[in-house]
Tab-separated table of C-alpha atoms in Angstrom:
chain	number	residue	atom	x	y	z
A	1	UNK	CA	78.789	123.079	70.759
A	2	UNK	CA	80.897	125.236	72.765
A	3	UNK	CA	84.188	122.455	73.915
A	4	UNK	CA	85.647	123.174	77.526
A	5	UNK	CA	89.599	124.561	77.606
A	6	UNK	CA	92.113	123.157	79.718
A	7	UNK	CA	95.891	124.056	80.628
A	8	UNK	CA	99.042	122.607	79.493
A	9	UNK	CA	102.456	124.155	80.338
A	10	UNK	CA	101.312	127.572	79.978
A	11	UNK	CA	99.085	127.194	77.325
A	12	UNK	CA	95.121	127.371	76.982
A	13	UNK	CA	93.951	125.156	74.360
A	14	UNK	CA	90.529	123.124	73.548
A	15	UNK	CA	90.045	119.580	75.780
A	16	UNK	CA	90.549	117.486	72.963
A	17	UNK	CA	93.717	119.264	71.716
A	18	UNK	CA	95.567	119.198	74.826
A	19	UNK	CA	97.740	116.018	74.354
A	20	UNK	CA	100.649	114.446	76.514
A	21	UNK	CA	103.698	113.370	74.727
A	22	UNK	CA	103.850	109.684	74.482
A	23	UNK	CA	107.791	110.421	75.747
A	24	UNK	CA	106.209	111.799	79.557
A	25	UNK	CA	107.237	110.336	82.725
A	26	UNK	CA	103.548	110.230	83.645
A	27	UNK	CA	103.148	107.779	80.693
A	28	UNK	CA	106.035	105.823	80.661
A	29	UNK	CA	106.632	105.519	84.421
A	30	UNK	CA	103.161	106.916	86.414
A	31	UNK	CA	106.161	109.341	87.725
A	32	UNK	CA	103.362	112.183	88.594
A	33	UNK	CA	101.492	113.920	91.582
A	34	UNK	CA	97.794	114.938	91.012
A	35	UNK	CA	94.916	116.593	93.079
A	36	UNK	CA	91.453	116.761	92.380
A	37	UNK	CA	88.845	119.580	93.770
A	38	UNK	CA	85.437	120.384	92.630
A	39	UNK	CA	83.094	123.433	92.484
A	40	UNK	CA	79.733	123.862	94.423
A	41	UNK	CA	77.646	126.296	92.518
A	42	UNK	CA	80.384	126.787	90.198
A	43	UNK	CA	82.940	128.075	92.474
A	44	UNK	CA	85.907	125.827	94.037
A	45	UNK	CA	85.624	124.087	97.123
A	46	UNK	CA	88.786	124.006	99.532
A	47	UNK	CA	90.726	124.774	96.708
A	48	UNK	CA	93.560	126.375	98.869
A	49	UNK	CA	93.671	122.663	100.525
A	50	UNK	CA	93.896	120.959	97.625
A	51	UNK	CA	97.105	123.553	95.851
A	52	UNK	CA	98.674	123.777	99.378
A	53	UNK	CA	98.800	119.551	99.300
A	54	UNK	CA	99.933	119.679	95.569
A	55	UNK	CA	102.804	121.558	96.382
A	56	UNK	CA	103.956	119.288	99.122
A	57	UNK	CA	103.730	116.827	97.040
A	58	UNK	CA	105.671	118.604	94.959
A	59	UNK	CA	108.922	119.346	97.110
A	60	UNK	CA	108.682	115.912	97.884
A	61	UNK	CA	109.274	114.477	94.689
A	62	UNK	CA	111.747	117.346	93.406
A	63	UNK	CA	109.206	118.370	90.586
A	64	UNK	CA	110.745	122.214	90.262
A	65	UNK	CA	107.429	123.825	88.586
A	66	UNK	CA	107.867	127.661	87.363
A	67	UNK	CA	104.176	128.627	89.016
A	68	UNK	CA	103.874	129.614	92.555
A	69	UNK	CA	101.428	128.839	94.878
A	70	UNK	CA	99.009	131.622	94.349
A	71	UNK	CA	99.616	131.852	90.379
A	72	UNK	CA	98.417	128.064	90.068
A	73	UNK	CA	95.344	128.890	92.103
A	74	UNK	CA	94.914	131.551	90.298
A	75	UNK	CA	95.082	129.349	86.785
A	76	UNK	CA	92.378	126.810	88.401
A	77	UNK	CA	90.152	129.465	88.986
A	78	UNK	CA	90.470	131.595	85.600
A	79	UNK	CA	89.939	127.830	84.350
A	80	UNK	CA	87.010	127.087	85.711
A	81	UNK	CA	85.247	130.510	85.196
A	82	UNK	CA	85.905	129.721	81.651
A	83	UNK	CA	84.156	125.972	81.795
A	84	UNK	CA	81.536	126.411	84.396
A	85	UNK	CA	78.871	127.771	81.855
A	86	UNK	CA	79.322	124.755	79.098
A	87	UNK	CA	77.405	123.008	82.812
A	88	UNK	CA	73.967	123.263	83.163
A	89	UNK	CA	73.942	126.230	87.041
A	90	UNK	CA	72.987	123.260	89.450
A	91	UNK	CA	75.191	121.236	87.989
A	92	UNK	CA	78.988	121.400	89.098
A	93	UNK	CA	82.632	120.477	87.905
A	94	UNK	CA	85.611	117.958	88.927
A	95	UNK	CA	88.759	120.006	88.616
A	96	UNK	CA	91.747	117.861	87.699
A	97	UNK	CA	95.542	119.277	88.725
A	98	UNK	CA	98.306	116.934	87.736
A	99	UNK	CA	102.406	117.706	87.419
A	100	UNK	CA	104.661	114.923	85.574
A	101	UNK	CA	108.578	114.644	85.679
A	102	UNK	CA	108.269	115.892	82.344
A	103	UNK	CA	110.087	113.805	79.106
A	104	UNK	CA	111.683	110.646	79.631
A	105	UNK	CA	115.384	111.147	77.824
A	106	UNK	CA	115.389	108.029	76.822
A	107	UNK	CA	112.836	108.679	73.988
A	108	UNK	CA	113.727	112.093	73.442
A	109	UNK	CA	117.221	111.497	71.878
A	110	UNK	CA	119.880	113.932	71.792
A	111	UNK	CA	117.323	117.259	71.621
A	112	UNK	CA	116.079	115.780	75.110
A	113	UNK	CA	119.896	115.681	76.907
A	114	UNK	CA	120.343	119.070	75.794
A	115	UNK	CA	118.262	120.830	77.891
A	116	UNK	CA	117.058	120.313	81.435
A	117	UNK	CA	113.584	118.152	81.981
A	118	UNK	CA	111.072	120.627	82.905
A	119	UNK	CA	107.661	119.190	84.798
A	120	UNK	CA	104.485	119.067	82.904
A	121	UNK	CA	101.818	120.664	84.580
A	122	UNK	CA	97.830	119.860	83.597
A	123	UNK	CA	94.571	121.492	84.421
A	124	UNK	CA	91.627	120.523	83.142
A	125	UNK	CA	87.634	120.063	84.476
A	126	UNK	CA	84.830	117.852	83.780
A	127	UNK	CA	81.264	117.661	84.634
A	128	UNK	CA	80.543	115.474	87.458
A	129	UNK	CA	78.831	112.355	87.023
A	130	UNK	CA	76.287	112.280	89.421
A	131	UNK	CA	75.322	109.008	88.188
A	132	UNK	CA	78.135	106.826	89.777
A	133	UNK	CA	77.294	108.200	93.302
A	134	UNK	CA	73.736	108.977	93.093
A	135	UNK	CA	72.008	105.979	94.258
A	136	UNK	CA	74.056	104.766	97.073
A	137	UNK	CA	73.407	107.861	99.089
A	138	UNK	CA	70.327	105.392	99.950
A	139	UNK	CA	71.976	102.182	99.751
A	140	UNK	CA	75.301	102.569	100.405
A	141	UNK	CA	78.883	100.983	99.190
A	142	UNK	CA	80.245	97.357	99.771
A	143	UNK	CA	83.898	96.984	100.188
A	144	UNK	CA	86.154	93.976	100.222
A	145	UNK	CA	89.342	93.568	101.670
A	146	UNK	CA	91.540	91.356	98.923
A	147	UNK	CA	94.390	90.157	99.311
A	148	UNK	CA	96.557	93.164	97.717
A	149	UNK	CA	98.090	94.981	100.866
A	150	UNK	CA	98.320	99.131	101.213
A	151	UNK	CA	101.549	100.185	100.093
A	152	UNK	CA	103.963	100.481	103.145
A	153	UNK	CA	105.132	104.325	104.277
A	154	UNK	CA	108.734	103.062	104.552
A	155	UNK	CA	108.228	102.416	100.602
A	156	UNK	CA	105.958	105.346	99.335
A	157	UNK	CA	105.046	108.287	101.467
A	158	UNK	CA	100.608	108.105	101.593
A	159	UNK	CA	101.071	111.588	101.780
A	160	UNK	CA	102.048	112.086	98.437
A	161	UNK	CA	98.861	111.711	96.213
A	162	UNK	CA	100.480	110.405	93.195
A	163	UNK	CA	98.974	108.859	90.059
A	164	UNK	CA	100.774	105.417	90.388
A	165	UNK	CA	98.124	103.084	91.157
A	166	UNK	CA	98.371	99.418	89.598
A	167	UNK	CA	97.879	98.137	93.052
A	168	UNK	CA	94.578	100.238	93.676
A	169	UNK	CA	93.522	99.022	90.022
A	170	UNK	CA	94.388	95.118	90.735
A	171	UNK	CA	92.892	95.365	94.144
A	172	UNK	CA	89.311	96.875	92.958
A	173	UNK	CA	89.556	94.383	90.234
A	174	UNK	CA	89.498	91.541	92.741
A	175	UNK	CA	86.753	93.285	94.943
A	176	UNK	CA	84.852	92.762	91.838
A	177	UNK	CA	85.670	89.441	91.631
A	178	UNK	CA	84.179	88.902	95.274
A	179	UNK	CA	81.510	91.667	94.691
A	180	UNK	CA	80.282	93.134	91.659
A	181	UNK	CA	79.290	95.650	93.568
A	182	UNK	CA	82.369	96.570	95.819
A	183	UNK	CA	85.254	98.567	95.804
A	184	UNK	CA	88.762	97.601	97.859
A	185	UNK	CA	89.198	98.651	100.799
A	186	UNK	CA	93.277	97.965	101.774
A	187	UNK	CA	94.970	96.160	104.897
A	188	UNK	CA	98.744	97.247	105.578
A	189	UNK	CA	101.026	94.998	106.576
A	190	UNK	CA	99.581	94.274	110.070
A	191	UNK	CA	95.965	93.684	109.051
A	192	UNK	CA	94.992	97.683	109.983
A	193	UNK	CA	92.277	98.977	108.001
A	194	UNK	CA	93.924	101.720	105.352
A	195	UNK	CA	91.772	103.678	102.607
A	196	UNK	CA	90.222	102.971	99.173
A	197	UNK	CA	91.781	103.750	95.922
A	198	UNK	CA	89.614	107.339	96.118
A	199	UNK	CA	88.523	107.931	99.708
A	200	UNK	CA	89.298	108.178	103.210
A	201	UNK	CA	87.559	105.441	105.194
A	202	UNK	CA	85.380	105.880	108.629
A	203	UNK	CA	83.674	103.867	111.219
A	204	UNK	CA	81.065	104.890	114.071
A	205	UNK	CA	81.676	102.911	117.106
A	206	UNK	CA	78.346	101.832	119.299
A	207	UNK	CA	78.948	104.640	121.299
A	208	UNK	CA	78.644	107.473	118.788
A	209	UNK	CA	83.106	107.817	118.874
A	210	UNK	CA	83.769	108.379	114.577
A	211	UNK	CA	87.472	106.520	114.140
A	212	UNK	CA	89.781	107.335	110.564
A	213	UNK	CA	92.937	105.563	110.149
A	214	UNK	CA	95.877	107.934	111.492
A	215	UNK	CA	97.827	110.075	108.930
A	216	UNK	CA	100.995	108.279	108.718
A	217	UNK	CA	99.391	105.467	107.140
A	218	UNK	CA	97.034	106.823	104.435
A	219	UNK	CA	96.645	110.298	102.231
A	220	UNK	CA	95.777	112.988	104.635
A	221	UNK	CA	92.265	113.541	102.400
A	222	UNK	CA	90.867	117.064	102.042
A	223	UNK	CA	87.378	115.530	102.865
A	224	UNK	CA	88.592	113.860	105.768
A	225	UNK	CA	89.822	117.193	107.386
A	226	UNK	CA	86.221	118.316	106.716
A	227	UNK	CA	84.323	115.406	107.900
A	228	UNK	CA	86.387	115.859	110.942
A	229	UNK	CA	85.880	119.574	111.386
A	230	UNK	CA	82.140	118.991	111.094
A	231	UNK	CA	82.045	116.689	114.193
A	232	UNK	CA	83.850	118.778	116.077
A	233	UNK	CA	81.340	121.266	115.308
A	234	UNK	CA	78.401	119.021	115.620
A	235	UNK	CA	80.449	117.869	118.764
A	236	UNK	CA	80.316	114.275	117.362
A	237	UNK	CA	84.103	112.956	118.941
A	238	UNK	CA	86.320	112.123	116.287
A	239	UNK	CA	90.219	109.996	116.739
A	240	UNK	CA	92.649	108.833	114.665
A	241	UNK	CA	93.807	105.553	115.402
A	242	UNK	CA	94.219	101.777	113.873
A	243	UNK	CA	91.824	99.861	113.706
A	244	UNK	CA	91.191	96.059	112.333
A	245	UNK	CA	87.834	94.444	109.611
A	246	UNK	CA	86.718	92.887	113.052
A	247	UNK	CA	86.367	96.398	114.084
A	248	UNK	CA	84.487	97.646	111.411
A	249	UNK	CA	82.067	94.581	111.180
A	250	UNK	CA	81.215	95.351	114.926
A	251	UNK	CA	80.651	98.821	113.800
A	252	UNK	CA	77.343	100.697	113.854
A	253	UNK	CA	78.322	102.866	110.928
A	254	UNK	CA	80.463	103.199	108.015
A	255	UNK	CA	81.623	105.509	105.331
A	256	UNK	CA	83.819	107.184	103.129
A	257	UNK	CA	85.291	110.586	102.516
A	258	UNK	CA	86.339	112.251	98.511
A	259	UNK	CA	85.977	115.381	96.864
A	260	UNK	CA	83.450	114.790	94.051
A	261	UNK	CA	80.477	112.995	96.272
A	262	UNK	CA	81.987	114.472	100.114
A	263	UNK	CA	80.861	111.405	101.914
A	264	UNK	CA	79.144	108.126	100.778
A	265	UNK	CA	77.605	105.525	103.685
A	266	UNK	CA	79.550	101.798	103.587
A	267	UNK	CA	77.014	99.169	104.674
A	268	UNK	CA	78.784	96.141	103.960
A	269	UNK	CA	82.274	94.130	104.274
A	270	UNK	CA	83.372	91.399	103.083
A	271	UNK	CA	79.419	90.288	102.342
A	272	UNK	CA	78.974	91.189	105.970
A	273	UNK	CA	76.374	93.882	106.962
A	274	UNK	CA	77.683	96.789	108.921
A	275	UNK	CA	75.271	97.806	111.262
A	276	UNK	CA	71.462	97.180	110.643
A	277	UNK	CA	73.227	97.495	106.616
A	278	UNK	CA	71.415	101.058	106.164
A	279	UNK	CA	73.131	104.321	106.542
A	280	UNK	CA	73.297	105.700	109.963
A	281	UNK	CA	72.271	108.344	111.776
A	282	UNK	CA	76.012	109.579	112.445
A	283	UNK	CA	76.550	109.765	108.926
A	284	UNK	CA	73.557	111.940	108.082
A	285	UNK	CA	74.118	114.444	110.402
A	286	UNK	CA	77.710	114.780	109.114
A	287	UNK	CA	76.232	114.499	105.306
A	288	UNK	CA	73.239	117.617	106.612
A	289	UNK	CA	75.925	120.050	108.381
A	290	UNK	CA	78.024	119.671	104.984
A	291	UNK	CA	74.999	120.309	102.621
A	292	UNK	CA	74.706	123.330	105.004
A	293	UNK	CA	78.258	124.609	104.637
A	294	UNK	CA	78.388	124.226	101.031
A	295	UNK	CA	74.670	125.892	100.246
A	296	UNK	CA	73.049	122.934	98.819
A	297	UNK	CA	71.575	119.993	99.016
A	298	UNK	CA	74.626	117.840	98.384
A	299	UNK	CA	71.919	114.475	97.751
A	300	UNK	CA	69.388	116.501	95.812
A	301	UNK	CA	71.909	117.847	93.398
A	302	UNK	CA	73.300	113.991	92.936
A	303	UNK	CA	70.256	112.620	92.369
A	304	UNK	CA	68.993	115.194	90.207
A	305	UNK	CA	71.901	115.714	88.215
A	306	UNK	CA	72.611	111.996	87.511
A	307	UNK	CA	68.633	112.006	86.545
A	308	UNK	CA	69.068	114.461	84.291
A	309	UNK	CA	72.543	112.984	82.978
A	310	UNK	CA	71.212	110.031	82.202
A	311	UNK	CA	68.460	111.402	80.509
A	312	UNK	CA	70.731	113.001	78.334
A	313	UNK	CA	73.151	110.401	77.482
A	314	UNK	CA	70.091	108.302	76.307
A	315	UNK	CA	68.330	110.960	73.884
A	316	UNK	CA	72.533	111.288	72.341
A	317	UNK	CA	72.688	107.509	72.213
């Protein structure tokens, strides 16, 4: 069976033979800035959105890479032309992007001090798994809010998406705890809502007004720009501002915003229901003008392809 390629410093080589030296900054101190986009009928989504936030990431962080701009969009794109047929056509791929600060001098000896630490950049794509997303189109996400707070902006820009994420992975490990169900949704500091470890969060007041947390506080998400360009367009109204878990219990609607699954209804908080604790009509209509935009049926091809997935995965097991 055919094995997808992905990139590494230059170099095309097979998935399982692209390998990260044990002596990389991402390894040995999460020192790296990633984005993720994915295809819809096997051609990238946003993907100028998602290389234009890379590289401000980038210049944040001082990671010098050799590739401009247009020559790593470029690289995505030969990538995925290359991958998309191993995937069934109405299926669809993730596209991983992540740069490291390259080799940690410390374990490279006196070879390492000799030269100057170059980045390490990574591209590589995946099928989607439908299957993780599939069924709460219907019934929707819980979140908990433990007691792990949102990293502060005075300590770690939001803006940056970066790869360091014990907190995220502690605080969805409590959520569990609470929830088997749920995923963690962060307070900051003052008890404002933030974000989840993958996805912009959303609430629809009683009177139809869809509220995000503002931009200096969490990642400005990809999918959040969308979701917000398709109410203005369905002339939904749409704000940025803080809000607080009393907020979003007196909510009609919830949801969330990320690339692979676009937007996924919330319908419970703390073991609270959000609204009648179905997904809403708000957050169809948003969910209908994006199936639209893409081509697709963005809940067909879930529940399909995670149908079919799993189908697969049993008759391999």
């Amino acid at each position: 069976m055919a094995e997808p390629l992905a990139y590494l410093n230059g170099c095309l080589a097979p998935f399982s033979q692209t390998r990260l030296p044990l002596s990389d900054l991402g390894i040995v101190m999460g020192a790296s800035v990633t984005e993720m986009a994915r295809t819809f009928g096997h051609a990238c989504y946003r993907l100028g959105d998602h290389v234009d936030r890379l590289y401000r990431s980038l210049r944040h962080v001082g990671f010098a890479v050799e590739l401009t701009p247009q020559a790593f969009w470029d690289q995505v794109e030969s990538l995925v032309r290359a991958n998309a047929p191993l995937v069934p056509p109405h299926h669809d791929l993730g596209v991983s992007m992540f740069v490291t600060a390259g080799s940690a001098l410390i374990y490279s000896g006196a070879k390492g001090k000799a030269t100057a630490r170059r980045p390490t950049v990574c591209i590589h794509t995946f099928p989607l798994p439908f299957e993780l997303w599939a069924e709460k189109y219907a019934g929707g996400q819980h979140v908990v809010t433990p007691s792990i707070r949102h990293i502060p902006p005075e300590c770690l820009d939001p803006k940056i998406k970066a790869r360091s994420r014990m907190h995220w992975y502690l605080a969805d490990e409590q959520a569990r705890l609470v929830d088997p169900k749920a995923i963690s949704l962060l307070l900051d500091r003052n008890d404002n809502i933030t974000e989840t470890s993958t996805a912009n969060f959303f609430i629809v007041t009683s009177g139809g007004r869809v509220i995000t947390p503002p931009p200096h506080n969490t990642l400005q998400g990809i999918s959040q720009l969308a979701v917000m360009e398709l109410c203005a367009r369905l002339q939904i109204p749409c704000e940025q501002r803080d809000f607080q878990t009393y907020d979003v219990v007196n909510a009609d609607e919830a949801f969330t915003s990320s690339t692979p699954y676009c937007i996924l209804p919330v319908t419970r908080i703390n073991g609270k229901p959000i609204g009648t604790g179905q997904p809403g009509p708000v957050f169809a209509r948003i969910l209908s003008a994006w199936s639209r935009e893409v081509g697709l049926d963005i809940v067909l091809q879930m529940t399909r392809g995670a149908a079919e997935r799993l189908a697969e995965l049993e008759t391999t097991a």
